[in-house]
């Protein structure tokens, strides 16, 4: 399962790492996806932009696969 995340949202910048309750938004999504018995590997896809370094750092801290690609080409990242 690939979760697409970035920090440069026009309406809510930084939303991927915003706290919601006791965890971040991306943390909540990863946790829910990981509960599925039908999903094997969970990966986060983000852009190569410096603003998304924080997402890669977050993934690294949790030993979660992070793939980076073009900010404009979501299909390529996916």
PDB file of C-alpha atoms in Angstrom, residues 3-57:
ATOM      1  CA  UNK A   3       0.344   6.478   1.020  1.00  0.00           C
ATOM      2  CA  UNK A   4       0.972   9.727  -0.823  1.00  0.00           C
ATOM      3  CA  UNK A   5       1.939  12.668   1.398  1.00  0.00           C
ATOM      4  CA  UNK A   6       3.484  16.098   1.007  1.00  0.00           C
ATOM      5  CA  UNK A   7       4.004  19.203   3.116  1.00  0.00           C
ATOM      6  CA  UNK A   8       3.093  21.863   0.526  1.00  0.00           C
ATOM      7  CA  UNK A   9      -0.684  21.769   0.616  1.00  0.00           C
ATOM      8  CA  UNK A  10      -2.203  25.032  -0.580  1.00  0.00           C
ATOM      9  CA  UNK A  11      -5.075  24.976   1.894  1.00  0.00           C
ATOM     10  CA  UNK A  12      -3.259  23.499   4.917  1.00  0.00           C
ATOM     11  CA  UNK A  13       0.531  23.523   4.583  1.00  0.00           C
ATOM     12  CA  UNK A  14       2.293  20.901   6.672  1.00  0.00           C
ATOM     13  CA  UNK A  15      -0.878  18.867   7.194  1.00  0.00           C
ATOM     14  CA  UNK A  16       0.885  15.504   6.896  1.00  0.00           C
ATOM     15  CA  UNK A  17       2.754  16.074  10.143  1.00  0.00           C
ATOM     16  CA  UNK A  18       0.088  18.040  12.007  1.00  0.00           C
ATOM     17  CA  UNK A  19      -0.984  16.536  15.306  1.00  0.00           C
ATOM     18  CA  UNK A  20      -4.446  15.091  15.527  1.00  0.00           C
ATOM     19  CA  UNK A  21      -5.044  13.799  19.000  1.00  0.00           C
ATOM     20  CA  UNK A  22      -2.060  11.771  20.128  1.00  0.00           C
ATOM     21  CA  UNK A  23      -0.353  11.400  16.755  1.00  0.00           C
ATOM     22  CA  UNK A  24       0.260  13.011  13.388  1.00  0.00           C
ATOM     23  CA  UNK A  25      -2.147  12.782  10.475  1.00  0.00           C
ATOM     24  CA  UNK A  26       0.230  10.567   8.513  1.00  0.00           C
ATOM     25  CA  UNK A  27       0.754   8.444  11.622  1.00  0.00           C
ATOM     26  CA  UNK A  28      -2.981   7.863  11.916  1.00  0.00           C
ATOM     27  CA  UNK A  29      -3.230   6.847   8.263  1.00  0.00           C
ATOM     28  CA  UNK A  30      -0.232   4.503   8.462  1.00  0.00           C
ATOM     29  CA  UNK A  31      -1.566   2.927  11.653  1.00  0.00           C
ATOM     30  CA  UNK A  32      -4.990   2.265  10.142  1.00  0.00           C
ATOM     31  CA  UNK A  33      -3.572   0.861   6.907  1.00  0.00           C
ATOM     32  CA  UNK A  34      -1.148  -1.388   8.799  1.00  0.00           C
ATOM     33  CA  UNK A  35      -4.085  -2.988  10.641  1.00  0.00           C
ATOM     34  CA  UNK A  36      -5.344  -4.561   7.422  1.00  0.00           C
ATOM     35  CA  UNK A  37      -4.649  -8.269   7.054  1.00  0.00           C
ATOM     36  CA  UNK A  38      -4.710  -7.890   3.285  1.00  0.00           C
ATOM     37  CA  UNK A  39      -1.941  -5.299   2.980  1.00  0.00           C
ATOM     38  CA  UNK A  40       1.690  -6.315   3.136  1.00  0.00           C
ATOM     39  CA  UNK A  41       4.214  -3.529   2.831  1.00  0.00           C
ATOM     40  CA  UNK A  42       3.244   0.050   3.654  1.00  0.00           C
ATOM     41  CA  UNK A  43       5.218   2.806   1.925  1.00  0.00           C
ATOM     42  CA  UNK A  44       4.986   6.586   1.920  1.00  0.00           C
ATOM     43  CA  UNK A  45       5.511   8.422  -1.369  1.00  0.00           C
ATOM     44  CA  UNK A  46       6.537  12.065  -1.205  1.00  0.00           C
ATOM     45  CA  UNK A  47       8.346  14.577  -3.371  1.00  0.00           C
ATOM     46  CA  UNK A  48      12.042  15.334  -3.748  1.00  0.00           C
ATOM     47  CA  UNK A  49      11.420  18.901  -2.567  1.00  0.00           C
ATOM     48  CA  UNK A  50      13.301  19.994   0.572  1.00  0.00           C
ATOM     49  CA  UNK A  51       9.974  20.754   2.251  1.00  0.00           C
ATOM     50  CA  UNK A  52       9.258  17.020   2.263  1.00  0.00           C
ATOM     51  CA  UNK A  53      12.505  16.051   3.991  1.00  0.00           C
ATOM     52  CA  UNK A  54      10.535  16.059   7.258  1.00  0.00           C
ATOM     53  CA  UNK A  55       8.261  13.318   5.922  1.00  0.00           C
ATOM     54  CA  UNK A  56      11.259  11.188   4.988  1.00  0.00           C
ATOM     55  CA  UNK A  57      12.757  11.802   8.449  1.00  0.00           C
TER      56      UNK A  57
END
